[in-house]
XYZ file of C-alpha atoms in Angstrom:
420
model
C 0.000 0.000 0.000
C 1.295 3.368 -1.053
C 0.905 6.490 1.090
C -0.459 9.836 -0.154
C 1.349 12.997 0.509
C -0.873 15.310 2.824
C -1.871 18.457 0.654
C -0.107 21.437 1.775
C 3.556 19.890 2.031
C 6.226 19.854 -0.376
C 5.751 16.259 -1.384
C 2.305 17.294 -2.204
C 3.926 20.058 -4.414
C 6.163 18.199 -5.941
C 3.376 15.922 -6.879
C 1.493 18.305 -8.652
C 4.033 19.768 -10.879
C 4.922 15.889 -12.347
C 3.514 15.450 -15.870
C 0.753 12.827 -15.935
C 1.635 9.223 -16.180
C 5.473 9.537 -15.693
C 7.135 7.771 -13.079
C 9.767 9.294 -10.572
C 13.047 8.974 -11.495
C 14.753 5.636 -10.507
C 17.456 6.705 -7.611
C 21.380 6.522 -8.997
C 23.519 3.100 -9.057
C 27.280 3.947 -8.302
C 28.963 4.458 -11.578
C 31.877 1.486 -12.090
C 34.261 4.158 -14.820
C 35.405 1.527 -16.235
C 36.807 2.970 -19.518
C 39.400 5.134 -17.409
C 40.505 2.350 -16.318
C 41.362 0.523 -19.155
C 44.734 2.115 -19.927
C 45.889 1.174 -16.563
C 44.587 -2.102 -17.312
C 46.559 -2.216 -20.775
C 49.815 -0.789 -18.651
C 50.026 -3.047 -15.840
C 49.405 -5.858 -18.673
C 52.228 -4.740 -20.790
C 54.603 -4.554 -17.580
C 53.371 -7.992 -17.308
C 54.337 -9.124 -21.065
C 57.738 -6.669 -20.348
C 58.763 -8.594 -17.612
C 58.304 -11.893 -19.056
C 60.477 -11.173 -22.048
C 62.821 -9.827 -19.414
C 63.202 -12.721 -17.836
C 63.275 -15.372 -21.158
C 66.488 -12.946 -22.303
C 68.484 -13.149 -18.907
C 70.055 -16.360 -19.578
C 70.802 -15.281 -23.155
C 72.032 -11.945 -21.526
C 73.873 -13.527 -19.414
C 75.712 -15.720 -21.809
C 76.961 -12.520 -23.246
C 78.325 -10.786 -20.632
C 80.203 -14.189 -19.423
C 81.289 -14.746 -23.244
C 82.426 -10.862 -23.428
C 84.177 -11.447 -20.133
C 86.275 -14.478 -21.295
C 86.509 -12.657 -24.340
C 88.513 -9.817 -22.296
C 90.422 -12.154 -20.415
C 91.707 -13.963 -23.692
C 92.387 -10.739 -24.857
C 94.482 -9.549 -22.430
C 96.660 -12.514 -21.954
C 96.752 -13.043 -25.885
C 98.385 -9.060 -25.786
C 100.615 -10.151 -22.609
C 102.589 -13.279 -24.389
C 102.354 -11.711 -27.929
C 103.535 -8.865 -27.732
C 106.016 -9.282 -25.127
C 107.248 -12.014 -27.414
C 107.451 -9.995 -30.380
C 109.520 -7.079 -28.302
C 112.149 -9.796 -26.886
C 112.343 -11.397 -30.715
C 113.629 -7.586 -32.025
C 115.665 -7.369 -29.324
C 117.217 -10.527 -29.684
C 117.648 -10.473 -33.356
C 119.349 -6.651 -33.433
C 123.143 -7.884 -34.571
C 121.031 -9.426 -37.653
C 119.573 -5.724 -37.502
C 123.345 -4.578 -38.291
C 124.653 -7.562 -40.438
C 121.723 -8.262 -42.781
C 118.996 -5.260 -42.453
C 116.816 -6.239 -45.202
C 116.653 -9.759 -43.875
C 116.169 -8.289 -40.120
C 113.090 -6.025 -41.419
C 111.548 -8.881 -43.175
C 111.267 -11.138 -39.891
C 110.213 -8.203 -38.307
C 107.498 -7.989 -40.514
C 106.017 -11.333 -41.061
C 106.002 -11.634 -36.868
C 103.475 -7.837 -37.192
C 101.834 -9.905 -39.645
C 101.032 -12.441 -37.137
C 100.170 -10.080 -34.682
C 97.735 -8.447 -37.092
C 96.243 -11.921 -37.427
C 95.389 -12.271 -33.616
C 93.317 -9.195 -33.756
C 91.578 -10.057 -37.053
C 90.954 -13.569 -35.289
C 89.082 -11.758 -32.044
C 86.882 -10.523 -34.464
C 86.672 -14.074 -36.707
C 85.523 -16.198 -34.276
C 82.987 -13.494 -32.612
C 80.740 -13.543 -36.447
C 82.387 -10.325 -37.552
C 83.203 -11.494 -41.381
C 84.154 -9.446 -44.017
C 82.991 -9.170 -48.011
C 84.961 -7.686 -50.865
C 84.490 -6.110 -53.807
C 85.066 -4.554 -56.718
C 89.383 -4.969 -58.250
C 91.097 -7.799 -56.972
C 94.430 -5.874 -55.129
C 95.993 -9.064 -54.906
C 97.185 -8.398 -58.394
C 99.226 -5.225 -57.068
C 100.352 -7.130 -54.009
C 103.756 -6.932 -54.946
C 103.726 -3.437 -55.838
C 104.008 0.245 -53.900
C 100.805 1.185 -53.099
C 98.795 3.991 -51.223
C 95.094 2.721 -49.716
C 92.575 5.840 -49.429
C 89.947 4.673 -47.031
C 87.100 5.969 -45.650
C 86.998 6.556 -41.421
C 83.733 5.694 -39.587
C 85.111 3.702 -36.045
C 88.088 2.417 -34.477
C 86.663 -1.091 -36.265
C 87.837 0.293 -39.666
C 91.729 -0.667 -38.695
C 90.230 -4.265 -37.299
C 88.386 -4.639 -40.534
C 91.664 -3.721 -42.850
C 93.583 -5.901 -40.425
C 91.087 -9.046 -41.344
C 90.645 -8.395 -45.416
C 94.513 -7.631 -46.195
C 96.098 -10.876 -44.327
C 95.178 -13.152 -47.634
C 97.196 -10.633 -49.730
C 100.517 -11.440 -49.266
C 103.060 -9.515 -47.470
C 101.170 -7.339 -47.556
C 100.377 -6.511 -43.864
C 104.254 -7.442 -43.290
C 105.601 -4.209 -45.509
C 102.702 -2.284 -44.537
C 102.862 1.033 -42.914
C 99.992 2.946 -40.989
C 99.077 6.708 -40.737
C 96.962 6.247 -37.782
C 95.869 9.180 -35.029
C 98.709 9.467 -32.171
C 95.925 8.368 -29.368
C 96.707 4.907 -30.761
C 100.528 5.495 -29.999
C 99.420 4.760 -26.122
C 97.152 2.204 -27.080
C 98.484 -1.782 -25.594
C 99.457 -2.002 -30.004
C 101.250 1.146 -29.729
C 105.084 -0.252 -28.584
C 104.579 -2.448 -31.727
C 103.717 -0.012 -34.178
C 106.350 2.463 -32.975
C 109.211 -0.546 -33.603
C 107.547 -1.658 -37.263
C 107.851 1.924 -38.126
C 104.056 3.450 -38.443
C 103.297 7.022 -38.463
C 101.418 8.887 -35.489
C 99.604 11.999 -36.672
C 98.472 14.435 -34.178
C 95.306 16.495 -35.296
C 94.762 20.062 -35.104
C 95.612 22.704 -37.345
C 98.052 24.413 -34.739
C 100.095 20.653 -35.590
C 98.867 20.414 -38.889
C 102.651 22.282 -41.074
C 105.005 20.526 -37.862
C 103.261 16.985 -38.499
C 103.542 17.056 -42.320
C 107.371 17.893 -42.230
C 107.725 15.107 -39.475
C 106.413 12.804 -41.868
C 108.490 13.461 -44.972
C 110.935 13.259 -42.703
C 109.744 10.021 -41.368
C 108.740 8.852 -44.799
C 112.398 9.421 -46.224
C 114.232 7.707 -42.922
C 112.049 4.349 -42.201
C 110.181 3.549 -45.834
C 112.730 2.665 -47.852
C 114.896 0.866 -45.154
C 112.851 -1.246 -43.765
C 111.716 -2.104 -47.278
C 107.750 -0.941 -46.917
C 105.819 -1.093 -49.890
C 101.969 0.094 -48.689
C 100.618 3.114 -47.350
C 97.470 2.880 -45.245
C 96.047 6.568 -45.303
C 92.388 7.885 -43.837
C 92.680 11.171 -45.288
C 89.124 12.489 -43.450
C 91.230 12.654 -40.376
C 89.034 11.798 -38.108
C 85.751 9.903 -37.461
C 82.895 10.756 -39.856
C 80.568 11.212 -36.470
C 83.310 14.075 -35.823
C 83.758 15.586 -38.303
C 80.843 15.525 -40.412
C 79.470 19.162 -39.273
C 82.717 20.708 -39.706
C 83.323 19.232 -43.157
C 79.298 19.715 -44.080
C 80.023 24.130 -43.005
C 83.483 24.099 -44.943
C 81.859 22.535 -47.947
C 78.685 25.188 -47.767
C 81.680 27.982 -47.175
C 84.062 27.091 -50.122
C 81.237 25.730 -52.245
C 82.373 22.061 -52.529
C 80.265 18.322 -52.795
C 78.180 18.359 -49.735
C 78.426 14.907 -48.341
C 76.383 12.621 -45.854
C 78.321 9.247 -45.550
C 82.064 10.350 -46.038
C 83.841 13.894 -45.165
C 86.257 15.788 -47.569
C 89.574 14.519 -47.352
C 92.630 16.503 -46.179
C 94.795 16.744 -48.936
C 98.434 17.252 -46.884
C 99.781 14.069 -45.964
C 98.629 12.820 -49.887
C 100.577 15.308 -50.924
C 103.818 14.147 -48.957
C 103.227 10.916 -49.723
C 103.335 11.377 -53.592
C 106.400 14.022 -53.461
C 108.282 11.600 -51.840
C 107.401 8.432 -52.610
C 106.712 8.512 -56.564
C 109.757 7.875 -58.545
C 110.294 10.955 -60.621
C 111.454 11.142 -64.408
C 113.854 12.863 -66.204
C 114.436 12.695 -69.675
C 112.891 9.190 -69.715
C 114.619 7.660 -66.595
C 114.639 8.033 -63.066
C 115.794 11.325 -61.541
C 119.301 10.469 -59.822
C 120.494 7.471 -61.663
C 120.841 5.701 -64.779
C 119.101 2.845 -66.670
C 121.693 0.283 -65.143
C 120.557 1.872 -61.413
C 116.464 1.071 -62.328
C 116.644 -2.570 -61.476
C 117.962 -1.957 -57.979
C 116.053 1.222 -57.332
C 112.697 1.124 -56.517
C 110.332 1.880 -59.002
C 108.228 3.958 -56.174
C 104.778 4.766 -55.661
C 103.128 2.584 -58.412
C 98.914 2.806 -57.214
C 96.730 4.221 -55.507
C 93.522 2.047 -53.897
C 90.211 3.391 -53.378
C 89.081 1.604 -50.399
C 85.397 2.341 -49.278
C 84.125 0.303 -46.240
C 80.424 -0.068 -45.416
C 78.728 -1.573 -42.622
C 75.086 -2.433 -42.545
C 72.649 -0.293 -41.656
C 75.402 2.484 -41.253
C 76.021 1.350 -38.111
C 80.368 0.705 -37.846
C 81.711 -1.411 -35.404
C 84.059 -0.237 -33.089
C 87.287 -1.568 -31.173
C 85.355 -2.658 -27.900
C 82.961 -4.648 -30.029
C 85.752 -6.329 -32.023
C 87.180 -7.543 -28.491
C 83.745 -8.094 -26.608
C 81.691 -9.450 -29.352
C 78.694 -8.843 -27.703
C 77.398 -7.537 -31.211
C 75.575 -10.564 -33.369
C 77.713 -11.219 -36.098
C 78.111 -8.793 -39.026
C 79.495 -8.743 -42.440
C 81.384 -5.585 -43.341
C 81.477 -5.080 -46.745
C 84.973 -3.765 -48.353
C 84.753 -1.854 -52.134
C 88.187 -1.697 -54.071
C 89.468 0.779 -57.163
C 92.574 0.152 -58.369
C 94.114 3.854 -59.687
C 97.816 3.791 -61.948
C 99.370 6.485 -60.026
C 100.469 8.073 -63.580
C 96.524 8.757 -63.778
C 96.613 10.576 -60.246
C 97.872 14.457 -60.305
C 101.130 15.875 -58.613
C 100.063 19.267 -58.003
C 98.364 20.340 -55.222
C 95.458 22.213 -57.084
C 94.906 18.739 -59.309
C 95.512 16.068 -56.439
C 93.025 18.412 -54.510
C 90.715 17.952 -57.293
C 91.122 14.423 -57.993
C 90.940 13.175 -53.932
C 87.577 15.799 -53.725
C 86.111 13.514 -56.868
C 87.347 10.169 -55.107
C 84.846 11.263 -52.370
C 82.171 12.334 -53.919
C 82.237 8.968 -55.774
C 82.428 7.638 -52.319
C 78.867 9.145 -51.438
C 77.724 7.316 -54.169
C 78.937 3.813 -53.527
C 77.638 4.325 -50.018
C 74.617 5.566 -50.769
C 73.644 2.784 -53.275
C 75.147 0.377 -50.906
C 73.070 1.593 -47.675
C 69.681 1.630 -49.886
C 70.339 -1.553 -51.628
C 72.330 -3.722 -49.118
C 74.932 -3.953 -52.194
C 77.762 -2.168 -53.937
C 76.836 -0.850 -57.565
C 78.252 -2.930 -60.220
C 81.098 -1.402 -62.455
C 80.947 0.537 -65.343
C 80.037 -1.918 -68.364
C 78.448 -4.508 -65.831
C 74.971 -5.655 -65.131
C 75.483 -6.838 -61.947
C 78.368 -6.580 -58.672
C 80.681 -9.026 -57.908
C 81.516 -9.790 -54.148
C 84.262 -11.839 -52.932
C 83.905 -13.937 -49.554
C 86.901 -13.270 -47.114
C 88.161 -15.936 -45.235
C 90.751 -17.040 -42.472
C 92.232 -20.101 -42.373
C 91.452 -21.408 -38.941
C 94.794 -23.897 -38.833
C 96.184 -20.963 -39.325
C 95.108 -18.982 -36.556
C 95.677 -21.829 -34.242
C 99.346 -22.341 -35.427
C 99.812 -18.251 -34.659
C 98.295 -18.212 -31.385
C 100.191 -21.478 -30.315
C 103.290 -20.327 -31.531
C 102.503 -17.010 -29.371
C 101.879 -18.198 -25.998
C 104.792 -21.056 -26.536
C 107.175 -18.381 -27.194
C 105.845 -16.217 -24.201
C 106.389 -19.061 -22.131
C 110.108 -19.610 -23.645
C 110.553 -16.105 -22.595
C 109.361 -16.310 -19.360
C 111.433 -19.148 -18.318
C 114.532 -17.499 -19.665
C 113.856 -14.213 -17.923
C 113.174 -16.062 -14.804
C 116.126 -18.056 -15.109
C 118.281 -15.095 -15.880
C 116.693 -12.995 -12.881
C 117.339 -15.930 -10.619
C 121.199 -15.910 -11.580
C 121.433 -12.357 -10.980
C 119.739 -12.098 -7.794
């Protein structure tokens, strides 16, 4: 039974002013909000889903930092009875340093070879391969020969390291133009005793450095019978100096590049005064046709060596040692140049390093949208060239290393223990 509101009260009121037949509104039911909540439904899921793949990776995550770690510590000990070993083998050997020079340089050389070999074998057996194309340089193997290459990462030395131990002697009569930061690197003792050159950047070094290495050029080349250059004429990292390269090219109105910088043209320059044999009259300057066969005939190439890395993304000297990177393939582009072809002057060599570059861009370019160097001129398609290190090899290298640091170890400590 329903009651009736009394007339006269404010029920009653109320009552009156309802429109006929409509019933009084039902009282409110607590609202839920459930689509606010959603999102931090969605969130707490995704944590969820976050924290699951967290927890699949650790034991792969964990593999790597234990690999990288036994990575280091083979590192370091394969540095500690290498190198040492190498150091007490040119001490050793200096009266064959006085009697027989040439023969003393050429052991010198094929033991740098090996140690060259270690490091390209850290970065073997971590995945970090490396494909070549375009000429074949073994065909100039033999000869004098500048390499132009592009600078991205401290990998780009690794990588040359790897790709030039199938040519020959080549690494063993090698010398590098490298930044003087690597003189006080653990390599650096080694490099200082094969001969290689330390640059120091900067334009207040810039004249000093260039007479420093003519004169280092004209003292240790020729003696210790060197026949390749390695030169990154950039000077630097392209992450470094791309701005400052990008401004000077917008200022001078030269090729404005994205993947390479504009080379320096200085220590080309030395290079070519003093290393190209000169001609006079139809022989070499300073001698006669009898002199040619024992002279050198100098500078006889120059090699255009572009290096690419997928994705743009170079590998550096930690990763090389670590290998905490998945494995990569680093691709390596070749052009062969007759150094008759390449200009003398400074205004032409400027000219024809500035086009090298700009045809650089290109290579890179097509390589970073394709995945592939362009093929040459006449050619439908590129031809690439698998590089590969002979694992017996490598074993036979390392074995003879640590054997010979062990040698050494037992003579020192038999020495010391004589002497004290």
């Amino acid at each position: 039974m329903t009651a009736t509101p009394r007339s006269g009260t404010p029920a009653a009121a109320a009552a009156q002013h309802r429109a006929p037949g409509r019933q009084p509104p039902a009282p409110l039911a607590p609202t839920l909000h459930r689509p606010p909540s959603a999102p931090a439904e969605k969130d707490r899921t995704d944590a969820n889903v976050s924290m699951a793949v967290t927890l699949e990776e650790a034991p792969w995550l964990g593999w790597i930092l234990v690999k990288a770690l036994m990575r280091f510590a083979f590192m370091v000990a394969n540095n500690l009875v290498a190198i040492s070993s190498y150091i007490c083998y040119v001490i050793i050997l200096q009266p064959l340093r006085l009697l027989d020079s040439k023969r003393f340089w050429y052991i010198e050389g094929i033991m740098y070879k090996w140690l060259l070999g270690m490091v390209a074998s850290w970065g073997w057996y971590a995945g970090y391969t490396v494909m070549e194309w375009g000429d074949d340089i073994k065909a100039v193997s033999q000869d004098e020969a500048v390499m132009l290459v592009n600078h991205q990462a401290t990998g780009d030395v690794c990588t040359l390291m790897m790709c030039l131990q199938d040519k020959g002697l080549v690494v063993a009569q090698m010398m590098w133009l490298m930044d003087h930061i690597f003189k006080y690197t653990n390599f650096g003792i080694v490099s200082l005793i094969h001969g290689d050159f330390f640059i120091r950047q900067g334009k207040s070094h810039r004249d000093q450095q260039l007479l420093l290495l003519k004169k280092h050029l004209e003292e240790n080349y020729r003696n210790r019978d060197r026949k390749w250059i390695v030169l990154f004429p950039e000077g630097g990292f392209l992450r470094k100096r791309r701005e400052t390269s990008q401004a000077f090219a917008k200022k001078n109105n030269l090729p404005f590049l994205t993947h390479v910088t504009l080379p320096r043209i200085g220590a080309t320059n030395i290079i070519l005064s003093a290393l190209v044999a000169r001609q006079e009259n139809g022989s070499p300057a300073g001698g006669d046709a009898k002199e040619l066969e024992s002279k050198s005939k100098g500078l006889q190439w120059m090699i255009d060596t572009t290096i690419a890395y997928p994705k743009a993304e170079p590998i550096d000297i930690q990763t090389w040692i670590l290998g905490y990177r998945k494995p990569t393939v680093t691709h390596v582009h070749y052009r062969i140049f007759p150094i008759k072809d390449v200009p003398l002057e400074t205004d032409g060599l400027a000219d024809w390093l500035y086009q090298r570059f700009v045809e650089k861009e290109a290579l890179l370019s097509h390589f970073y949208e394709t995945g592939a160097f362009p093929p040459p001129k006449g050619h439908k398609e590129a031809v690439s060239r698998e590089m590969t290190l002979s694992n017996m090899w490598i074993f036979l290298i390392q074995s003879f290393a640590f054997l010979s640091g062990y040698m050494w170890y037992n003579i020192i400590q038999y020495f010391y223990h004589c002497l004290f």
